[in-house]
């Protein structure tokens, strides 16, 4: 599904076949989760293939490597050039892009001084599909920010996402909603959450969440489009009084919620701010939003 015998990846300075990548069983990240990664999308636009917010994604990757003491010296510009080259080598126009930094061979706990950088890309539809989601509150909380750097995309942090996803999917739900250690709504296992109440949007503030690049794009677009949005803690009970809700993420893009536990969101999704933003986000990634705004002026 992710690659075939002709697929090319970038690995430690070279473009090579995916099937020829060798990762050692003594790789420190495999054992202890001290790797960092990103999830980026490229879109086939009228002006060719465009990697959406490459700089912001590579900044977050470099930040994660820094806080985890992982050696990683590529600049955002170099990484962006490698990404475009890799897309071209694989003849991909619309793609999901996965940079991954892992460690050298070391069974000790102090971060090793060697690292590997692998960049993969493949064709991937919207991660959570196109239907409204049936969501369940997980019994797992998001990691406590005093125990790790929650805002860094560290491989080991994703055991929390795996546990909560397994938990709710095994009960027939589509996705998990997680609370933070104070009991406030935090986010989904791989996306941020927004709720709409009385024509205004609310999303949890930074601090206990992964500050999504899609989340910032949505907030910026709201400001430009005069949609009222506030970053504010809210409880599960408050979310269960919302008119509508949606998740945002690079892989999922913007996707509406049908229900949360027993609560069914009452507003028709097509009438919600989330639906409007889903369409605006699509226009934004395709470079059409400002063109549309200009055309309507
Ligand atoms: N929260 C979590 C836990 C995530 O894994 C992701 C995906 N990176 C997001 C939110 C959304 O982040 P972004 O919009 O940058 O993809």
Coordinates of N, CA and C and ligand atoms in Angstrom, one line a residue, residues 57 60 142 153 158 187-192 210 212-214 248-250, ligand 1:
X57 N 6.1 22.8 9.0 CA 6.2 21.4 9.3 C 7.7 21.0 9.6
X60 N 8.8 22.4 12.9 CA 8.3 21.5 14.0 C 9.2 20.3 14.1
X142 N -4.4 12.6 27.3 CA -3.2 13.0 26.6 C -2.0 13.1 27.5
X153 N 6.6 16.3 17.8 CA 6.0 15.1 17.2 C 7.0 14.0 17.4
X158 N 3.3 8.5 20.4 CA 2.1 8.0 19.7 C 1.6 6.6 20.2
X187 N -7.8 16.9 22.6 CA -7.7 16.7 21.1 C -8.1 15.2 20.8
X188 N -8.1 15.0 19.5 CA -8.3 13.6 19.0 C -6.9 12.9 19.0
X189 N -6.9 11.6 18.7 CA -5.6 10.9 18.8 C -4.6 11.4 17.7
X190 N -5.1 12.0 16.6 CA -4.2 12.5 15.6 C -4.7 13.8 14.9
X191 N -5.5 14.6 15.7 CA -6.1 15.8 15.1 C -6.5 16.7 16.2
X192 N -6.7 18.0 15.9 CA -7.2 18.9 16.9 C -8.7 19.0 16.8
X210 N -1.0 18.9 20.9 CA -0.1 19.1 19.8 C -0.7 20.3 19.0
X212 N -1.5 21.9 16.2 CA -1.5 21.5 14.8 C -1.3 22.7 13.9
X213 N -0.7 22.4 12.8 CA -0.5 23.4 11.7 C -1.8 23.7 11.0
X214 N -2.7 22.7 10.9 CA -4.0 22.9 10.3 C -4.8 23.7 11.3
X248 N -9.4 18.8 13.0 CA -8.5 19.3 12.0 C -7.1 18.7 12.1
X249 N -6.5 18.3 10.9 CA -5.2 17.8 10.9 C -4.7 17.7 9.5
X250 N -3.4 17.6 9.3 CA -2.9 17.5 7.9 C -3.4 16.2 7.2
Ligands
LIG1 N1 -2.9 16.3 17.3 C1 -2.2 15.2 17.2 C2 -2.0 14.3 18.4 C3 -1.6 14.9 16.0 O1 -0.8 13.8 15.9 C4 -1.7 15.7 14.9 C5 -1.1 15.4 13.6 N2 0.2 15.9 13.5 C6 -2.5 16.9 15.1 C7 -3.1 17.2 16.3 C8 -2.7 17.8 13.9 O2 -1.6 18.5 13.6 P1 -1.3 19.1 12.1 O3 -2.5 19.9 11.8 O4 -0.1 19.8 12.2 O5 -1.2 17.9 11.2

